[in-house]
CSV table of C-alpha atoms and ligand atoms in Angstrom, one decimal:
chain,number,residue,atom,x,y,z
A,4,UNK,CA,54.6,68.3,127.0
A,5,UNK,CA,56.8,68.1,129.9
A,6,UNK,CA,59.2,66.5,128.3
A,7,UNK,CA,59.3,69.1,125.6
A,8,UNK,CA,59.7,71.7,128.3
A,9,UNK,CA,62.4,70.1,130.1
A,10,UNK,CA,64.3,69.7,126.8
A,11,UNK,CA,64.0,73.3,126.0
A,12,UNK,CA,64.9,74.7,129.7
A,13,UNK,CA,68.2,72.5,129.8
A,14,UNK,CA,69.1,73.2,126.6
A,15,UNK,CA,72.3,75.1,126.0
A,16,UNK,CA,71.2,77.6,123.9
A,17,UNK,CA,68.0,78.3,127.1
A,18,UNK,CA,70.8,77.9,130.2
A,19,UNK,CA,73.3,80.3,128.3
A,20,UNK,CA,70.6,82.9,128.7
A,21,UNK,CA,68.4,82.8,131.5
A,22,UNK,CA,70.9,80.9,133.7
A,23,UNK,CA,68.0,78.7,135.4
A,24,UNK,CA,65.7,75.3,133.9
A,25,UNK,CA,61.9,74.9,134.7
A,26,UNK,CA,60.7,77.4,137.3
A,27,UNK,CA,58.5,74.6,139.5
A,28,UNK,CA,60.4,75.2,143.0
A,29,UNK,CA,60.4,78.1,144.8
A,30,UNK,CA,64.2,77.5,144.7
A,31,UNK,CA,63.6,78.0,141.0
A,32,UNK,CA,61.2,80.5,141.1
A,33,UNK,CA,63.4,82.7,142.9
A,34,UNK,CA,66.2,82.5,140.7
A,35,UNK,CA,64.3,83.1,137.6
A,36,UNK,CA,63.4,86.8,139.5
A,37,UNK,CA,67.1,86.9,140.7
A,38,UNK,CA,68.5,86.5,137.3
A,39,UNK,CA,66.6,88.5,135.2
A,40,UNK,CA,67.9,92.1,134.0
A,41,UNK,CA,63.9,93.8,134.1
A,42,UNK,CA,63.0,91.1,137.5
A,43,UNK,CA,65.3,92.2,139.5
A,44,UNK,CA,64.4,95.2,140.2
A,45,UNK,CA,61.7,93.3,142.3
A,46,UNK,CA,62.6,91.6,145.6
A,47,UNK,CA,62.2,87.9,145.2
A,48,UNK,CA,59.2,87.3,147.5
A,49,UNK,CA,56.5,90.2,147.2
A,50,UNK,CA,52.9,90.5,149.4
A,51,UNK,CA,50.3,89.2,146.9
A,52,UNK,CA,48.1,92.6,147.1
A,53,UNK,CA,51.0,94.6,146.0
A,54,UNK,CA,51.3,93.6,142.5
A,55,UNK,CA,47.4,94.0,141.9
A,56,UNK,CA,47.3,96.8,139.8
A,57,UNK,CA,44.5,98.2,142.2
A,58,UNK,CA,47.2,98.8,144.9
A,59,UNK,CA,49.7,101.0,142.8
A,60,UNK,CA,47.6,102.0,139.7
A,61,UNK,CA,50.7,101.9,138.5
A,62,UNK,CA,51.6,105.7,139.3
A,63,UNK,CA,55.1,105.4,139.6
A,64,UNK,CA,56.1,103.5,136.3
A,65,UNK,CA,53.9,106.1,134.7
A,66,UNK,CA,55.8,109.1,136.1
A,67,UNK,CA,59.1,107.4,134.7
A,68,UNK,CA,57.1,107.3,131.1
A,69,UNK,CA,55.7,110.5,131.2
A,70,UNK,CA,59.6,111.9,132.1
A,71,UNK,CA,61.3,110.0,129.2
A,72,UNK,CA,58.1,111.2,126.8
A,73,UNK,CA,59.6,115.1,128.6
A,74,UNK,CA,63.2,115.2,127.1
A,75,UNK,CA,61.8,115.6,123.2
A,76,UNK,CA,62.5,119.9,123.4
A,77,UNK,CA,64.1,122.2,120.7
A,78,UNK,CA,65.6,125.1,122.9
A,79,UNK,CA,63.9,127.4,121.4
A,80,UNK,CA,63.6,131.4,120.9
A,81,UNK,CA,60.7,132.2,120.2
A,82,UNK,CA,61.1,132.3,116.2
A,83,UNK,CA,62.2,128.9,116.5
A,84,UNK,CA,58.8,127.9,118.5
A,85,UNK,CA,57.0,129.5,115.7
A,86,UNK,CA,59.0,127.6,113.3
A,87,UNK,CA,58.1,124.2,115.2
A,88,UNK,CA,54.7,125.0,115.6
A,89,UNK,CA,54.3,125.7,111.6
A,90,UNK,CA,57.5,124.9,109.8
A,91,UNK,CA,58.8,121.9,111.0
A,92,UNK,CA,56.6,118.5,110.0
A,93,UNK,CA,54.8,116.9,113.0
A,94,UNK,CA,56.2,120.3,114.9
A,95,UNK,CA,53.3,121.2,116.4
A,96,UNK,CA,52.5,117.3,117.3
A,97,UNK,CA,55.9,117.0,119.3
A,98,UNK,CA,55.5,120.3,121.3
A,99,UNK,CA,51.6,119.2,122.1
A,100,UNK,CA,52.8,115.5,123.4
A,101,UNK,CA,56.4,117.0,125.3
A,102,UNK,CA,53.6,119.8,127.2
A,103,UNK,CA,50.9,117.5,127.8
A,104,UNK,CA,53.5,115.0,129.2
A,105,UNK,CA,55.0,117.5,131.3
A,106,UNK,CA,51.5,118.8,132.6
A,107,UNK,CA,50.1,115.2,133.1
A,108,UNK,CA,54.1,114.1,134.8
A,109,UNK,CA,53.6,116.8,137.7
A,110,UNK,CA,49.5,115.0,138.6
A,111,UNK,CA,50.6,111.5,138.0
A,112,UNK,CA,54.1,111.9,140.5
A,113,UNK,CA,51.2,113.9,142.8
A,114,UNK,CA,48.8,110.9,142.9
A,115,UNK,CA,51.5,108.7,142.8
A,116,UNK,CA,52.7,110.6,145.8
A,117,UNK,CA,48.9,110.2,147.5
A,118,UNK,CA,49.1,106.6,146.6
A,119,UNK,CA,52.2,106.0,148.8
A,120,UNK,CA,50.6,108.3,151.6
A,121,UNK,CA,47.2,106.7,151.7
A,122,UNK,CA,48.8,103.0,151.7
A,123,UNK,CA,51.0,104.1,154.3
A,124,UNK,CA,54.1,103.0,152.3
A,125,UNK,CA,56.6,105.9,153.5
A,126,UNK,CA,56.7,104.2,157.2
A,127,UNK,CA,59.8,102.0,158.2
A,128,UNK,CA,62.0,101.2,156.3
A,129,UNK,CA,60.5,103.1,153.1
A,130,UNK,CA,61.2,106.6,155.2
A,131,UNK,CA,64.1,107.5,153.4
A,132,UNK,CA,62.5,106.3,150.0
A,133,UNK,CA,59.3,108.6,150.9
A,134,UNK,CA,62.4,111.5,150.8
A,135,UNK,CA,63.6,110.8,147.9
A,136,UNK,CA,60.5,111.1,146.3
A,137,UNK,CA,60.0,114.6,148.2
A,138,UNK,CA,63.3,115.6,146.5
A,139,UNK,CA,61.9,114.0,142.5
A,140,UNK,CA,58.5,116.0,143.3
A,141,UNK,CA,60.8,119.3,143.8
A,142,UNK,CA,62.9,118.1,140.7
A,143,UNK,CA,59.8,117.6,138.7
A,144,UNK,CA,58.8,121.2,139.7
A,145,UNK,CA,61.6,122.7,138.9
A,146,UNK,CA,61.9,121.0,135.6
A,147,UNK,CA,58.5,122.4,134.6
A,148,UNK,CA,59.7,125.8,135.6
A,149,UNK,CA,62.6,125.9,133.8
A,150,UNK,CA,60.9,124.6,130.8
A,151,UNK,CA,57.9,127.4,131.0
A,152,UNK,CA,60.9,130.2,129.5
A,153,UNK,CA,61.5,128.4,126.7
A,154,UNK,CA,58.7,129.4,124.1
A,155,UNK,CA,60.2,132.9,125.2
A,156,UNK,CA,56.7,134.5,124.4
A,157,UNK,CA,54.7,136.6,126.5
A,158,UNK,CA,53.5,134.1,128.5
A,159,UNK,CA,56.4,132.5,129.5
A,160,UNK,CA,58.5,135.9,130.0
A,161,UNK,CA,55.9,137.1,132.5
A,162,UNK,CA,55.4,134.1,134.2
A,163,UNK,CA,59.1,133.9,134.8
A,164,UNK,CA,59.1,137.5,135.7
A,165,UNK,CA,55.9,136.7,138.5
A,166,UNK,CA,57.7,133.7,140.0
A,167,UNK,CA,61.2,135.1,140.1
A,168,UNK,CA,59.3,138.1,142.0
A,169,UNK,CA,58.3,135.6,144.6
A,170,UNK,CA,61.7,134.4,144.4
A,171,UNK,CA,62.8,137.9,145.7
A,172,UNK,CA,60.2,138.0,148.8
A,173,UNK,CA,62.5,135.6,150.8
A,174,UNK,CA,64.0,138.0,153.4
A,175,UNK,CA,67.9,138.7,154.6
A,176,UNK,CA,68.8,139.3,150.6
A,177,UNK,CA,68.4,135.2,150.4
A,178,UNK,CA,65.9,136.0,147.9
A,179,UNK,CA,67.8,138.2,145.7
A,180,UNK,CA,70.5,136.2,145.5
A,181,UNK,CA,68.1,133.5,144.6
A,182,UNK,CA,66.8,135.2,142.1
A,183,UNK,CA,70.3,136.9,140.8
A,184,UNK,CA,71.3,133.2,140.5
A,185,UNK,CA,68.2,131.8,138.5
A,186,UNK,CA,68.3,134.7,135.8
A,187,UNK,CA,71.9,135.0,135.6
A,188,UNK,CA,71.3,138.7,136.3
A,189,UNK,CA,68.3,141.4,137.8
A,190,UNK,CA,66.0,140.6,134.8
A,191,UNK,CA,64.5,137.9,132.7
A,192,UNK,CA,66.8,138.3,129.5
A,193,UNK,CA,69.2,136.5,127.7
A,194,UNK,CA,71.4,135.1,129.9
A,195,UNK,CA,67.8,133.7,131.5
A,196,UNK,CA,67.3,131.9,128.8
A,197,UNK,CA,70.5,130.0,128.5
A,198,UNK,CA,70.8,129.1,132.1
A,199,UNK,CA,67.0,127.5,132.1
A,200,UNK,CA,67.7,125.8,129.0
A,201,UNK,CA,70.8,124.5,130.7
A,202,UNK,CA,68.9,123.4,133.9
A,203,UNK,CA,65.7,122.0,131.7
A,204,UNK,CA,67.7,119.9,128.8
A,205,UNK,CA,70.9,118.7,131.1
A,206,UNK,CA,71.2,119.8,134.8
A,207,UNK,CA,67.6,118.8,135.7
A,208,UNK,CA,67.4,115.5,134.2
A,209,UNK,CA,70.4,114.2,134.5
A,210,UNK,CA,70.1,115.1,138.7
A,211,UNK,CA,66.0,113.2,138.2
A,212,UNK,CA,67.7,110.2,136.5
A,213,UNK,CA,70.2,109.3,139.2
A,214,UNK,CA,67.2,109.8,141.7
A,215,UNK,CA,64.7,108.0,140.0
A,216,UNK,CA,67.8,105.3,139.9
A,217,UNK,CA,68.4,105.6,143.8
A,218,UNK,CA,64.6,105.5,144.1
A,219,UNK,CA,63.7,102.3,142.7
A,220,UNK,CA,67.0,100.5,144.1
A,221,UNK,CA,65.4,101.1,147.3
A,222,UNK,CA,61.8,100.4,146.4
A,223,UNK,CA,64.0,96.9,146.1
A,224,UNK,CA,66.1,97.0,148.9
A,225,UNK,CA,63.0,98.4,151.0
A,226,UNK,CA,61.4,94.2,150.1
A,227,UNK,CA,59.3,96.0,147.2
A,228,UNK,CA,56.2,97.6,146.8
B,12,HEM,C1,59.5,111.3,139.1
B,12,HEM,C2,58.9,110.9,140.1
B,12,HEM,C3,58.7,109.5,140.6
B,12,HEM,C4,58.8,108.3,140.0
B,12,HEM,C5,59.2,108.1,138.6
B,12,HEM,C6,58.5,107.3,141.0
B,12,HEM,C7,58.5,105.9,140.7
B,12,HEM,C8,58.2,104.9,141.6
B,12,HEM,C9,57.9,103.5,141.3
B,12,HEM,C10,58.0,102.9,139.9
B,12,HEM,C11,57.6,102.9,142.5
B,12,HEM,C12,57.3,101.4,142.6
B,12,HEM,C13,55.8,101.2,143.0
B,12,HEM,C14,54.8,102.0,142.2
B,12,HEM,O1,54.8,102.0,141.0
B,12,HEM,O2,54.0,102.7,142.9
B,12,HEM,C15,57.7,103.9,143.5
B,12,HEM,C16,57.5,103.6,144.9
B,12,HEM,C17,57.6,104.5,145.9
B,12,HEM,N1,57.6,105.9,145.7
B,12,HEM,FE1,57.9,106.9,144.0
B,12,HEM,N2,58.2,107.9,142.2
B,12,HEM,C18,58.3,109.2,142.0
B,12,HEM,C19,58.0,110.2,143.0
B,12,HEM,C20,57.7,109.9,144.3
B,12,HEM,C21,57.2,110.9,145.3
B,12,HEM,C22,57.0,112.3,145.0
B,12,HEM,C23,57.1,110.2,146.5
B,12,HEM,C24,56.7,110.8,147.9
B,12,HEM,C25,56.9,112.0,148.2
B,12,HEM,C26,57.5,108.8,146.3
B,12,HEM,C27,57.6,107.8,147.3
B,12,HEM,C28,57.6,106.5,147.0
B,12,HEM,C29,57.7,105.4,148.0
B,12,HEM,C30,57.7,105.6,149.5
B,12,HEM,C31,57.6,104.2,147.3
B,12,HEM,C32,57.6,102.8,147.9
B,12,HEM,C33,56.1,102.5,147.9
B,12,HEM,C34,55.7,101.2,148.4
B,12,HEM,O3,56.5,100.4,148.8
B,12,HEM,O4,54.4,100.9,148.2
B,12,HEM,N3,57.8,108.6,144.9
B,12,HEM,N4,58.0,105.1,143.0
């Protein structure tokens, strides 16, 4: 059998690809982490307790799901979320999963946030990973927010309305300026709409995707979970 392996793992075809033969040395073993694309994310040597799943319930990978799952959104007035919701074939399906994955994105990045807390992983070096995170628990926010206009229905109008309101409470004029900023004007209206379909389909993610990047580079660079 160990023939057959060796003949496999030095074989050109094998060596082309994955660059190293039979992982049996630590030598080895390293370099098979080292030299793969999905691996290498993770430092080569990691505590044992860290990849149980027990230790990260694996909160983190599912808050980078539960994002991609969020990008699946028809900017919609509210005709065209009626039109989804009846119309369109599997409409209603795709708005259901794109919500539910928002809703269930903003708990799991919460408990994953709790997770990191509890195990006391935001202590040297991870501080400025622990920040990061801060600033993707903001962006996650803020992506929810921006998406809650979109059905432009009562619900949403008013609830913009309410939070732009509490936008305005900041004091010095900071507020309204704030607020003049998110709305693209005094009131929720067109112009509204556009800018928080802007922020929710482009600005927002592309910002979450280069921290989520920075993010996991350092969960690396930090010596891993
Ligand atoms: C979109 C949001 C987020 C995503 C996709 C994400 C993803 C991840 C992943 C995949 C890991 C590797 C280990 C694990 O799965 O637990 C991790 C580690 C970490 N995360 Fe996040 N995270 C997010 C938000 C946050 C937040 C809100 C905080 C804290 C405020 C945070 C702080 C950390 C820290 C300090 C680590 C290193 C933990 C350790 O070494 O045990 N992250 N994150």
């Amino acid at each position: 059998m160990k023939k057959k392996l060796n003949i496999i793992f030095n074989s050109k075809v094998w060596r082309s690809v994955f660059r190293y033969g039979i992982p049996d040395t630590e030598r080895s073993r390293s370099a098979v982490v080292f030299h793969n694309f999905f691996l290498h994310l993770h430092p080569t040597r990691v505590r044992k307790r860290s990849i149980e799943y027990t230790y990260t319930w694996g909160l983190g990978g599912l808050s980078l799901g539960l994002f991609i799952y969020y990008r699946v959104s028809v900017p919609a007035a509210y005709q065209d979320m009626k039109d989804l919701q009846f119309v369109v074939s599997y409409g209603r399906f795709l708005r259901n999963m794109h919500r539910w994955a928002a809703h269930s994105m903003v708990l799991v990045v919460f408990l994953h946030m709790l997770r990191v807390f509890y195990t006391n992983s935001f202590r040297k070096p991870k501080e400025f990973n622990w920040v990061v995170g801060v600033i993707l628990l903001i962006l996650t926010l803020l992506l929810s927010f921006t998406g809650y206009l979109l059905p432009w229905d009562q619900l949403s109008f008013w609830a913009i309305t309410v939070a732009t309101n509490m936008v305005r409470s900041i004091p010095f004029g900071i507020g309204d300026k704030i607020a003049f900023i998110l709305l693209g004007g005094n009131i929720v209206y067109e112009n509204s709409l556009v800018r928080f379909y802007v922020m929710h389909c482009f600005i927002l993610p592309v910002i979450i995707v280069i921290m989520m990047g920075v993010h996991f580079w350092r969960v690396r660079k930090d010596g891993g979970v």
